[in-house]
Coordinates of C-alpha atoms and ligand atoms in Angstrom, one line a residue:
Chain A
M115 CA -30.2 -21.9 -21.9
K116 CA -30.2 -24.1 -25.1
L117 CA -27.7 -26.6 -23.5
S118 CA -29.7 -26.8 -20.2
V119 CA -32.4 -28.3 -21.9
M120 CA -30.3 -31.5 -22.0
D121 CA -31.0 -32.0 -18.4
P122 CA -34.8 -31.7 -17.3
A123 CA -33.9 -30.8 -13.6
A124 CA -32.2 -27.8 -14.7
T125 CA -35.3 -26.4 -16.2
S126 CA -37.4 -27.1 -13.8
L127 CA -35.8 -24.4 -11.7
G128 CA -35.9 -22.3 -14.6
S129 CA -32.9 -20.3 -13.7
I130 CA -29.7 -22.2 -14.6
E131 CA -27.9 -20.8 -17.7
M132 CA -24.9 -22.5 -19.3
K133 CA -22.2 -20.3 -19.5
S134 CA -22.6 -19.8 -23.3
A135 CA -25.6 -17.6 -22.5
T136 CA -24.2 -14.7 -20.4
P137 CA -26.6 -12.7 -19.0
G138 CA -26.7 -9.4 -21.0
S139 CA -26.2 -6.9 -18.1
S140 CA -24.3 -4.5 -20.0
G141 CA -24.0 -0.5 -20.0
D142 CA -24.1 1.5 -16.8
D143 CA -24.8 -1.0 -14.5
C144 CA -21.8 -3.4 -15.4
M145 CA -19.1 -3.5 -12.5
V146 CA -17.1 -6.3 -13.9
R147 CA -16.4 -7.8 -17.2
F148 CA -14.6 -10.6 -18.2
D149 CA -13.8 -11.1 -21.5
G150 CA -12.1 -14.5 -22.7
V151 CA -9.8 -14.5 -19.6
S152 CA -7.4 -17.4 -19.8
K153 CA -4.5 -17.6 -17.3
F154 CA -1.5 -20.3 -18.1
F155 CA 1.2 -21.7 -15.6
E156 CA 4.5 -23.1 -16.4
T157 CA 4.6 -27.0 -15.9
R158 CA 7.4 -29.5 -16.3
E159 CA 5.3 -31.6 -18.5
R160 CA 6.0 -31.9 -22.4
G161 CA 3.6 -32.0 -25.0
G162 CA 3.9 -33.9 -28.3
L163 CA 7.3 -34.0 -30.0
G164 CA 8.7 -32.8 -26.6
H165 CA 7.8 -29.3 -27.1
P166 CA 7.4 -27.2 -23.9
V167 CA 3.9 -26.6 -23.0
R168 CA 2.0 -24.6 -20.3
T169 CA -0.9 -25.8 -18.1
V170 CA -4.4 -24.1 -18.7
A171 CA -5.7 -23.0 -15.5
L172 CA -8.3 -21.0 -16.4
D173 CA -9.7 -21.1 -20.0
R174 CA -11.6 -18.2 -21.8
V175 CA -14.0 -17.1 -19.0
D176 CA -16.5 -14.6 -20.1
A177 CA -18.8 -13.2 -17.4
V178 CA -20.5 -9.8 -16.5
I179 CA -21.2 -8.7 -13.1
G180 CA -23.7 -5.9 -12.4
A181 CA -23.2 -3.1 -9.9
G182 CA -24.5 -4.1 -6.3
E183 CA -24.6 -8.0 -7.2
F184 CA -23.5 -10.5 -4.7
I185 CA -21.6 -13.1 -7.0
S186 CA -20.2 -16.7 -5.5
L187 CA -17.6 -18.5 -7.4
L188 CA -18.3 -22.2 -6.6
G189 CA -16.1 -25.0 -7.8
P190 CA -13.7 -27.8 -6.7
S191 CA -10.1 -27.5 -5.5
G192 CA -8.0 -26.1 -8.3
C193 CA -10.2 -25.0 -10.8
G194 CA -8.7 -21.4 -11.0
K195 CA -11.3 -19.2 -8.5
T196 CA -8.3 -17.8 -6.7
T197 CA -6.6 -17.3 -9.9
L198 CA -9.5 -15.2 -11.3
L199 CA -9.7 -13.4 -7.9
R200 CA -6.2 -12.1 -8.0
M201 CA -6.4 -11.2 -11.4
A202 CA -9.5 -9.0 -10.9
A203 CA -7.7 -7.7 -7.9
G204 CA -4.6 -6.7 -10.5
L205 CA -2.2 -8.8 -8.7
M206 CA -1.7 -10.8 -11.9
Q207 CA -2.4 -10.4 -15.5
P208 CA -4.3 -12.5 -17.8
D209 CA -2.5 -14.5 -20.1
E210 CA -5.5 -13.9 -22.7
G211 CA -8.3 -11.8 -22.8
S212 CA -9.0 -8.8 -20.3
I213 CA -10.8 -7.8 -17.0
K214 CA -12.6 -4.4 -17.0
I215 CA -13.9 -2.8 -13.5
Q216 CA -16.2 0.1 -14.7
N217 CA -15.2 -0.1 -18.1
K218 CA -11.5 -0.1 -17.4
V219 CA -8.9 -2.6 -18.1
V220 CA -7.1 -3.9 -14.9
V221 CA -3.5 -3.5 -15.0
A222 CA -2.7 -3.0 -11.4
P223 CA -4.5 -2.9 -7.9
R224 CA -7.2 -0.3 -7.6
R225 CA -8.0 1.8 -4.8
D226 CA -11.7 1.1 -5.0
A227 CA -11.5 -2.9 -5.4
C228 CA -10.4 -4.4 -2.3
L229 CA -9.5 -8.0 -1.8
V230 CA -9.9 -9.9 1.5
F231 CA -7.4 -12.7 1.9
Q232 CA -8.3 -16.2 3.0
N233 CA -5.6 -16.2 5.9
F234 CA -7.0 -12.6 6.9
G235 CA -3.6 -11.0 5.9
L236 CA -3.2 -8.6 9.1
L237 CA -0.1 -7.0 9.9
P238 CA 1.0 -8.9 13.2
W239 CA 2.8 -5.6 14.7
R240 CA -0.3 -3.5 13.9
S241 CA -3.6 -3.3 16.5
A242 CA -6.6 -4.0 15.0
L243 CA -7.3 -0.2 14.8
G244 CA -3.5 0.1 13.2
N245 CA -4.7 -2.7 10.5
V246 CA -8.1 -1.2 9.7
E247 CA -6.5 2.3 9.2
F248 CA -3.5 0.9 7.4
P249 CA -5.2 1.8 3.6
L250 CA -6.1 5.3 4.7
E251 CA -2.3 5.9 6.1
L252 CA -1.2 4.8 2.5
D253 CA -3.6 7.4 1.0
G254 CA -1.7 10.0 3.3
I255 CA -5.0 11.1 5.1
G256 CA -4.4 12.6 8.4
E257 CA -4.2 10.7 11.7
A258 CA -7.3 11.8 13.6
L259 CA -9.8 11.6 10.5
R260 CA -8.6 8.0 9.8
R261 CA -8.6 6.8 13.2
D262 CA -12.3 8.0 13.5
R263 CA -13.0 6.3 10.1
A264 CA -11.3 3.2 11.5
R265 CA -13.4 3.2 14.9
E266 CA -16.4 3.4 12.9
L267 CA -15.8 0.6 10.8
L268 CA -14.7 -1.4 13.8
D269 CA -18.0 -0.6 15.3
L270 CA -19.8 -1.9 12.1
V271 CA -18.2 -5.2 12.5
G272 CA -19.0 -5.3 15.9
L273 CA -15.4 -5.1 17.4
Q274 CA -15.4 -1.7 19.1
R275 CA -14.0 -3.3 22.3
F276 CA -11.1 -4.6 20.6
T277 CA -9.7 -1.8 19.0
D278 CA -6.0 -1.9 20.7
H279 CA -5.9 -5.8 20.3
Y280 CA -3.4 -7.3 18.2
P281 CA -4.0 -10.0 15.7
H282 CA -2.5 -12.5 17.9
E283 CA -5.1 -11.3 20.7
L284 CA -8.0 -12.0 18.7
S285 CA -10.2 -15.1 17.6
G286 CA -9.9 -16.2 13.9
G287 CA -13.4 -14.7 13.5
M288 CA -12.5 -11.4 15.0
Q289 CA -9.5 -11.2 12.8
Q290 CA -11.5 -11.6 9.7
R291 CA -13.9 -8.9 10.8
V292 CA -10.9 -6.9 11.1
A293 CA -9.6 -7.6 7.4
I294 CA -13.3 -7.0 6.4
A295 CA -13.3 -3.6 8.1
R296 CA -10.0 -2.7 6.5
A297 CA -11.2 -4.0 3.1
L298 CA -14.3 -1.4 3.6
I299 CA -12.6 1.4 4.9
R300 CA -11.7 3.1 1.2
K301 CA -15.7 2.8 0.4
P302 CA -14.9 0.4 -2.5
V303 CA -17.3 -0.4 -5.3
L304 CA -16.1 -4.0 -5.6
I305 CA -15.0 -6.2 -2.7
L306 CA -13.0 -9.5 -3.7
M307 CA -13.1 -12.3 -1.1
D308 CA -11.3 -15.2 -1.4
E309 CA -12.8 -18.1 0.9
P310 CA -12.8 -15.6 3.7
F311 CA -14.8 -17.6 6.1
G312 CA -13.1 -21.1 5.0
A313 CA -10.9 -21.1 8.2
L314 CA -13.7 -20.4 10.6
D315 CA -15.7 -23.3 12.7
A316 CA -19.6 -23.4 11.6
Q317 CA -21.3 -21.1 14.2
T318 CA -18.7 -18.3 13.8
R319 CA -18.9 -18.5 10.1
E320 CA -22.7 -18.2 10.0
Q321 CA -22.5 -15.1 12.3
L322 CA -20.0 -13.7 10.1
Q323 CA -22.2 -14.3 7.1
E324 CA -25.0 -12.9 8.4
D325 CA -23.2 -9.7 9.6
F326 CA -21.5 -9.5 6.2
L327 CA -24.8 -9.6 4.4
R328 CA -26.1 -6.9 6.3
I329 CA -23.2 -4.6 5.9
W330 CA -23.4 -5.8 1.9
A331 CA -26.8 -4.2 2.2
R332 CA -26.2 -1.4 3.7
T333 CA -22.8 -0.3 1.5
G334 CA -24.4 -1.6 -1.7
T335 CA -21.0 -2.8 -3.2
T336 CA -20.5 -5.4 -5.6
V337 CA -18.8 -8.9 -4.0
L338 CA -17.2 -11.6 -5.7
F339 CA -17.0 -14.2 -3.3
V340 CA -15.1 -17.5 -3.6
T341 CA -16.3 -20.3 -1.6
H342 CA -16.3 -24.0 -1.4
S343 CA -19.4 -24.4 0.2
I344 CA -22.6 -24.9 -1.6
D345 CA -24.9 -23.8 1.4
E346 CA -22.7 -20.6 1.6
A347 CA -23.0 -19.7 -2.1
L348 CA -26.9 -20.0 -1.9
L349 CA -27.2 -18.0 1.5
L350 CA -25.3 -15.3 0.2
S351 CA -25.7 -14.6 -3.6
D352 CA -27.5 -13.1 -6.1
R353 CA -25.8 -15.6 -8.6
I354 CA -23.6 -18.2 -8.3
F355 CA -20.7 -19.2 -11.1
I356 CA -20.0 -22.9 -11.1
F357 CA -16.3 -23.8 -12.1
S358 CA -15.1 -26.9 -13.7
T359 CA -11.8 -27.9 -13.6
N360 CA -8.9 -29.0 -15.9
P361 CA -9.3 -26.5 -17.5
G362 CA -11.3 -24.0 -15.2
R363 CA -14.2 -22.9 -17.1
V364 CA -17.2 -21.1 -15.8
K365 CA -19.3 -24.2 -16.5
A366 CA -22.8 -22.9 -15.4
I367 CA -24.3 -19.8 -13.7
M368 CA -27.4 -20.0 -11.5
T369 CA -29.5 -17.1 -10.4
S370 CA -30.5 -18.0 -7.0
P371 CA -34.4 -17.9 -6.6
L372 CA -33.8 -17.6 -2.6
A373 CA -31.7 -14.2 -3.0
G374 CA -34.9 -12.1 -1.9
L375 CA -35.0 -14.2 1.5
R376 CA -31.5 -14.0 2.8
L377 CA -31.7 -10.6 4.7
D378 CA -34.8 -11.2 6.7
S379 CA -35.5 -14.9 6.9
D380 CA -34.2 -18.2 7.2
M381 CA -34.0 -19.7 3.8
R382 CA -32.9 -23.0 4.8
V383 CA -36.5 -23.6 5.7
D384 CA -37.7 -22.8 2.5
R385 CA -38.6 -26.0 0.3
R386 CA -36.6 -24.5 -2.9
F387 CA -33.6 -24.5 -0.7
G388 CA -33.1 -28.4 -1.0
D389 CA -33.8 -28.2 -4.7
C390 CA -31.2 -25.6 -5.3
R391 CA -28.6 -27.3 -3.3
A392 CA -29.5 -30.6 -5.0
E393 CA -29.1 -29.0 -8.3
L394 CA -25.7 -27.4 -7.4
R395 CA -24.5 -30.7 -6.2
R396 CA -25.4 -32.4 -9.3
L397 CA -23.4 -29.6 -11.2
L398 CA -20.2 -29.6 -9.2
A399 CA -20.3 -33.3 -9.7
G400 CA -19.9 -33.2 -13.2
T401 CA -17.0 -30.9 -12.8
Q402 CA -14.1 -33.2 -11.4
T403 CA -12.2 -34.8 -13.9
Chain B
M69 CA -41.8 -35.7 25.6
S70 CA -38.7 -33.4 24.7
I71 CA -35.7 -34.2 23.2
V72 CA -33.7 -31.8 25.1
D73 CA -32.7 -33.5 28.4
Y74 CA -31.4 -30.7 30.4
I75 CA -31.7 -26.8 30.4
D76 CA -29.6 -24.7 32.6
P77 CA -31.9 -23.4 35.3
P78 CA -31.6 -19.6 35.8
N79 CA -30.3 -20.1 39.3
G80 CA -29.3 -16.4 40.5
E81 CA -27.2 -13.9 38.7
L82 CA -24.5 -15.0 36.1
R83 CA -21.0 -13.8 36.7
L84 CA -19.0 -12.1 34.1
V85 CA -16.0 -11.1 36.2
V86 CA -14.9 -12.5 39.6
P87 CA -12.8 -11.1 42.0
V88 CA -9.1 -12.0 42.1
K89 CA -8.4 -14.0 45.5
P90 CA -6.1 -12.2 47.8
I91 CA -2.6 -13.8 47.7
P92 CA -1.1 -14.6 51.1
T93 CA 1.6 -12.6 52.4
I94 CA 4.0 -15.9 52.7
T95 CA 3.2 -16.7 49.4
R96 CA 4.0 -13.5 48.3
I97 CA 7.3 -13.2 50.0
R98 CA 8.2 -16.4 48.9
R99 CA 7.5 -15.5 45.0
V100 CA 9.8 -12.5 45.5
L101 CA 12.5 -14.5 47.0
L102 CA 12.4 -17.4 44.2
S103 CA 11.8 -14.8 41.6
P104 CA 14.6 -15.0 38.7
N105 CA 15.9 -11.7 39.5
S106 CA 16.7 -12.5 43.2
I107 CA 18.2 -15.7 42.2
R108 CA 20.3 -14.2 40.0
C109 CA 21.2 -11.6 42.6
L110 CA 21.9 -14.3 45.1
S111 CA 24.0 -16.4 42.8
V112 CA 26.3 -13.3 42.1
L113 CA 26.7 -12.5 45.9
V114 CA 27.8 -16.0 46.7
F115 CA 30.1 -16.0 43.6
F116 CA 31.6 -12.7 45.2
I117 CA 31.6 -14.0 48.7
V118 CA 33.7 -17.4 47.6
W119 CA 35.9 -15.4 45.4
E120 CA 36.6 -13.1 48.5
F121 CA 37.5 -16.2 50.8
A122 CA 39.3 -18.2 48.0
G123 CA 41.1 -14.7 47.0
R124 CA 42.6 -14.0 50.5
R125 CA 44.2 -17.4 50.6
A126 CA 45.5 -17.6 46.9
N127 CA 49.0 -16.0 46.0
P128 CA 48.7 -12.3 45.5
L129 CA 50.5 -12.7 42.2
F130 CA 48.0 -14.6 40.5
M131 CA 44.6 -13.6 42.4
A132 CA 43.1 -10.7 44.1
P133 CA 40.0 -10.8 46.5
P134 CA 37.1 -8.1 45.6
S135 CA 38.0 -6.2 48.7
K136 CA 41.7 -5.4 47.2
I137 CA 40.2 -4.8 43.8
W138 CA 37.7 -2.2 45.3
I139 CA 40.6 -0.6 47.1
A140 CA 42.8 -0.7 43.9
S141 CA 39.9 0.9 42.0
I142 CA 39.6 3.8 44.5
D143 CA 43.2 4.4 44.3
L144 CA 43.3 4.5 40.6
W145 CA 40.1 6.7 40.6
H146 CA 42.4 9.2 42.8
T147 CA 45.1 9.1 40.7
G148 CA 42.7 10.2 37.8
L149 CA 44.0 7.1 35.3
L150 CA 41.0 5.5 35.9
Q151 CA 38.8 8.1 34.3
R152 CA 41.1 8.9 31.5
A153 CA 41.1 5.1 30.5
I154 CA 37.3 4.9 30.7
G155 CA 36.9 7.9 28.4
Q156 CA 39.7 6.7 26.1
S157 CA 37.7 3.4 25.6
L158 CA 34.3 4.6 25.9
A159 CA 34.3 7.2 23.3
P160 CA 35.4 4.9 20.4
F161 CA 33.2 2.2 21.8
L162 CA 30.4 4.2 21.3
M163 CA 31.1 5.6 17.9
G164 CA 32.1 2.2 16.9
L165 CA 28.7 0.6 17.8
F166 CA 27.0 3.2 16.0
L167 CA 28.8 2.9 13.2
T168 CA 28.3 -1.0 13.2
I169 CA 24.7 -0.5 13.5
V170 CA 24.3 2.1 10.9
I171 CA 26.7 0.5 7.9
G172 CA 25.6 -3.0 9.1
I173 CA 22.0 -2.2 8.6
G174 CA 22.5 0.0 5.5
I175 CA 24.5 -2.8 3.7
G176 CA 22.1 -5.3 4.7
I177 CA 19.5 -3.4 3.3
A178 CA 21.2 -2.8 0.2
I179 CA 22.1 -6.3 -0.9
A180 CA 18.8 -7.4 0.3
Q181 CA 17.1 -5.3 -2.3
S182 CA 19.4 -5.1 -5.1
R183 CA 20.2 -8.5 -6.5
S184 CA 23.1 -7.4 -8.7
L185 CA 24.6 -5.4 -5.5
E186 CA 24.5 -8.5 -3.8
Y187 CA 26.4 -10.6 -6.3
I188 CA 29.0 -7.7 -6.3
L189 CA 29.4 -7.7 -2.8
D190 CA 28.8 -11.1 -1.4
P191 CA 32.4 -12.6 -2.4
F192 CA 33.9 -10.0 -0.5
I193 CA 31.6 -10.3 2.6
N194 CA 32.1 -14.1 2.6
A195 CA 35.8 -13.5 2.6
L196 CA 35.8 -10.9 5.3
C197 CA 33.7 -13.0 7.3
A198 CA 36.0 -16.3 6.7
I199 CA 39.1 -14.7 7.6
P200 CA 39.6 -14.3 11.6
R201 CA 39.5 -10.5 12.0
I202 CA 42.4 -10.3 14.4
A203 CA 44.2 -11.3 11.4
L204 CA 43.5 -7.9 9.7
V205 CA 44.1 -5.9 12.9
P206 CA 47.9 -4.7 12.1
L207 CA 46.9 -3.8 8.6
I208 CA 44.2 -1.8 10.2
I209 CA 46.4 -0.2 12.6
L210 CA 48.6 0.8 9.7
W211 CA 46.0 2.6 7.8
A212 CA 43.9 3.9 10.7
G213 CA 46.5 4.6 13.2
L214 CA 46.6 3.6 16.9
E215 CA 44.0 6.2 18.4
F216 CA 40.5 7.0 18.3
W217 CA 39.8 5.8 14.6
G218 CA 42.1 3.0 14.6
K219 CA 39.8 1.5 17.4
V220 CA 36.6 2.4 15.9
A221 CA 37.9 0.7 12.7
I222 CA 38.9 -2.4 14.4
M223 CA 35.9 -2.6 16.0
T224 CA 33.5 -2.2 13.2
S225 CA 35.5 -4.8 11.2
T226 CA 35.0 -7.2 14.0
A227 CA 31.2 -6.6 14.8
V228 CA 29.6 -5.4 11.5
F229 CA 28.6 -8.7 9.9
P230 CA 26.0 -10.3 12.2
V231 CA 24.4 -7.0 11.4
I232 CA 24.8 -7.2 7.9
I233 CA 23.6 -10.9 7.7
N234 CA 20.9 -10.8 10.1
T235 CA 19.4 -7.4 8.2
Y236 CA 19.7 -9.1 4.9
S237 CA 18.1 -12.5 5.9
G238 CA 15.7 -10.6 8.0
I239 CA 14.5 -8.7 4.7
R240 CA 14.6 -11.8 2.6
D241 CA 12.7 -13.8 4.9
V242 CA 9.4 -11.5 4.8
R243 CA 7.0 -13.6 3.0
G244 CA 5.6 -12.6 -0.4
S245 CA 2.0 -12.9 1.1
M246 CA 3.0 -10.1 3.6
L247 CA 4.4 -7.9 0.8
E248 CA 1.0 -8.7 -1.2
I249 CA -1.1 -7.1 1.5
G250 CA 1.0 -3.7 0.6
R251 CA 0.5 -4.3 -3.1
A252 CA -3.0 -5.2 -3.1
Y253 CA -3.7 -2.0 -1.1
C254 CA -1.9 0.3 -3.7
A255 CA 1.1 1.1 -1.6
T256 CA 4.1 2.4 -3.4
E257 CA 7.6 0.5 -3.1
L258 CA 8.8 3.0 -0.3
Q259 CA 5.7 2.6 1.6
I260 CA 5.8 -1.3 1.3
F261 CA 9.7 -1.2 2.3
F262 CA 8.9 1.1 5.5
K263 CA 5.3 -0.1 6.5
I264 CA 5.8 -4.0 6.0
T265 CA 9.4 -5.0 5.2
L266 CA 11.2 -3.1 7.8
P267 CA 8.8 -3.8 10.7
A268 CA 8.6 -7.5 9.7
A269 CA 12.5 -7.7 9.4
L270 CA 13.1 -5.7 12.9
P271 CA 13.1 -8.8 15.1
F272 CA 16.0 -10.1 13.1
I273 CA 17.7 -6.7 12.9
M274 CA 17.8 -6.7 16.6
A275 CA 19.3 -10.0 17.2
G276 CA 22.0 -9.0 15.0
V277 CA 22.5 -5.9 17.0
R278 CA 22.6 -7.8 20.2
L279 CA 25.4 -10.2 18.7
S280 CA 27.3 -7.2 17.4
V281 CA 27.5 -5.6 21.2
G282 CA 29.4 -8.7 22.2
L283 CA 31.7 -8.4 19.4
C284 CA 32.1 -4.5 19.5
I285 CA 33.4 -4.9 23.2
T286 CA 35.9 -7.8 22.0
G287 CA 37.1 -5.4 19.1
I288 CA 37.9 -2.6 21.6
V289 CA 39.6 -4.6 23.9
V290 CA 41.6 -6.3 21.1
A291 CA 42.5 -3.1 19.8
E292 CA 43.7 -1.7 22.9
F293 CA 46.0 -4.6 23.5
F294 CA 47.5 -4.0 20.3
T295 CA 48.1 -0.3 20.8
A296 CA 48.7 -1.0 24.5
I297 CA 48.9 2.6 25.2
S298 CA 45.4 3.8 26.1
G299 CA 42.1 2.7 27.2
L300 CA 40.9 -0.1 29.7
G301 CA 42.6 -2.6 27.5
G302 CA 45.9 -0.8 27.6
M303 CA 45.6 -1.1 31.4
I304 CA 45.2 -4.6 31.0
V305 CA 48.2 -5.3 29.4
E306 CA 50.3 -2.8 31.4
Y307 CA 49.5 -4.1 34.9
S308 CA 49.6 -7.7 33.7
N309 CA 53.4 -7.1 32.7
V310 CA 54.0 -6.0 36.1
F311 CA 52.0 -8.6 38.0
A312 CA 49.8 -5.9 39.4
T313 CA 46.9 -8.4 39.7
A314 CA 44.4 -6.4 42.1
K315 CA 44.7 -3.3 39.3
L316 CA 44.5 -5.8 36.6
F317 CA 41.2 -6.8 37.7
V318 CA 39.8 -3.2 37.8
P319 CA 39.5 -2.6 34.1
I320 CA 38.2 -6.2 33.4
T321 CA 35.6 -5.7 36.2
I322 CA 34.4 -2.7 34.5
I323 CA 34.3 -4.3 31.1
A324 CA 32.1 -7.0 32.3
F325 CA 29.8 -4.5 33.9
V326 CA 29.6 -2.4 30.7
G327 CA 29.3 -5.6 28.6
V328 CA 26.5 -6.6 30.8
A329 CA 24.6 -3.5 30.7
F330 CA 24.7 -2.7 27.3
T331 CA 23.7 -6.5 26.3
E332 CA 20.7 -6.3 28.8
G333 CA 19.7 -2.9 27.4
V334 CA 19.7 -4.2 23.7
Q335 CA 17.9 -7.5 24.6
W336 CA 15.3 -5.4 26.3
L337 CA 14.9 -3.2 23.4
E338 CA 14.7 -6.4 21.2
R339 CA 12.1 -7.8 23.4
R340 CA 9.9 -4.8 23.1
L341 CA 10.4 -4.3 19.3
S342 CA 9.5 -8.0 18.7
R343 CA 6.8 -8.5 21.3
W344 CA 4.0 -9.3 18.4
R345 CA 6.6 -12.2 17.2
I346 CA 7.1 -13.7 20.3
L347 CA 3.3 -13.6 21.2
E348 CA 2.6 -15.0 17.7
R349 CA 4.9 -17.9 18.1
E350 CA 3.6 -18.8 21.5
R351 CA 0.0 -18.8 20.0
G352 CA 1.4 -21.3 17.3
Ligands
LIG530 N1 1.7 -19.8 -9.2 C1 1.4 -21.0 -10.0 N2 2.5 -21.7 -10.6 C2 1.9 -22.8 -11.1 N3 0.7 -23.0 -11.2 C3 -0.1 -22.5 -10.3 C4 0.0 -21.1 -9.8 N4 -1.1 -20.5 -9.1 C5 -2.1 -21.5 -9.3 N5 -1.6 -22.3 -10.1 C6 -2.4 -23.9 -10.8 O1 -3.6 -23.3 -11.2 C7 -4.7 -24.2 -10.8 C8 -5.7 -23.1 -10.1 O2 -5.0 -22.7 -8.8 P1 -6.1 -21.9 -7.9 O3 -5.2 -21.6 -6.7 O4 -6.8 -20.7 -8.5 O5 -7.4 -22.8 -7.7 P2 -8.6 -22.5 -6.6 O6 -9.8 -22.9 -7.3 O7 -8.4 -21.3 -5.7 O8 -8.3 -23.9 -5.3 P3 -8.8 -24.0 -3.9 O9 -10.4 -23.8 -3.9 O10 -8.2 -25.0 -3.6 O11 -8.2 -22.6 -3.8 C9 -4.1 -25.1 -10.0 O12 -4.0 -26.3 -10.7 C10 -2.8 -24.7 -9.5 O13 -1.9 -25.8 -9.6
LIG531 MG1 -8.1 -20.8 -3.8

């Protein structure tokens, strides 16, 4: 809060905090906690005196995410959004600090935290139904039961007529719906999404955003959502984490004043939408080096 | 004044499906006649007719027409020699093919899964692959004999390498992002192998099996040439030594038919199992 005073535009919205002041949601409703999370990568560069060095992809990220929140991670390419998400998914370990989900340190993928891949990540030899039931098959759940459950979820994402189609017989938007249904089938407490709608055209993207919001509201899961798009972040989130690059840091966190509007009205016509956008754009402009 | 210039007027009912136009009988007949399979059949038929005419004029020492071959095969069938030879060849052929597939896939999986096993085995695999296998045949006969197991050993040593190599590279080729789907959903190593790695590698493995079917046929004929006392290959040596040309063509024709049947069968299976891959590639 202190730092943000430097910029009068920031205070005008009254809801931008610089990352030094992480909101204090703690205790039971804390879903994810990042404590000084850093990640380094090997590089061919050499530091002073020719010592080998490592590139800092993420530098001491601190953040707390409450249960049921919809959080967007917004930032320029290469700022470490994917890296942070993969660490939260347990596919990669931080080099410093720790990530806790429900107060337990993440050391491996968890059954109740599901990742939606940017390139959909479907198995091409399985039908839509086969892909959706895949996690339950791994859990050893009986065929009849998991089929029923998979049909239910395909219903939820609006694909009841396409259960027997293979991924290559589905449009990009449909493939991503299948991937979302698969991520939901274990009733996760946390969904991690890496630019899930990035590969889709504008109209499909809007439709999926709307549908996914509705699903999120119904299921009440926490969502960590990586995006490049300012509009997408605003349309979906409770809070937006703005990343800066080189090194990757959470530079600012915006609590969206429009979150209350997202489910049943078009927030784009709201006057504040333009202000928030301008503010986010301004924050992002300062992130590139 | 409106800025929208045109709005689609609701003229009657909208169409979601339309009936398929009936195809005229003539077009349908032409399609059947010009279908790939009928062209194939026609090509084979023409080949046999030309062979028949050319074969009748040629010196019977060097060439026999299909009609003479047919008569010769009926004679051989009545004497019981043909059935015996087919049995002597077919049993080791099936066993050899089975062992080729099982051993090939097994070794392929093993060296793809374990780096150290790969380093231990791959000098030998490369060396065996580089030697013309026919050079080893006398040695194999010395070890495994002239009968059933000798033939099987010669076949398997000839045919096993494409299966090993394709299984190995098929498994190694499975993208990390594919395996990561399994990891992200908490699959065990075994589940990842059976539910992701193996299905993803199956098209490669099947291509290896298809190649090895051809090599298995070569293998058994070579084995029987060396032993020269049994099977269809033995028949070939025997009749060519006495210039019984019409009889000589009987085992050759049978081997050709069996070879085509097996290759087509494996190809059909391969297409079925890798349907997703072909369609995926078509879509780009
Ligand atoms: N496996 C790796 N090896 C080396 N460097 C890596 C690796 N993965 C990521 N990086 C580096 O870490 C930084 C962050 O990468 P990351 O993929 O997390 O960015 P991102 O924010 O997701 O970018 P984008 O928006 O383009 O997807 C980049 O500079 C990248 O070069
Ligand atoms: Mg990324």
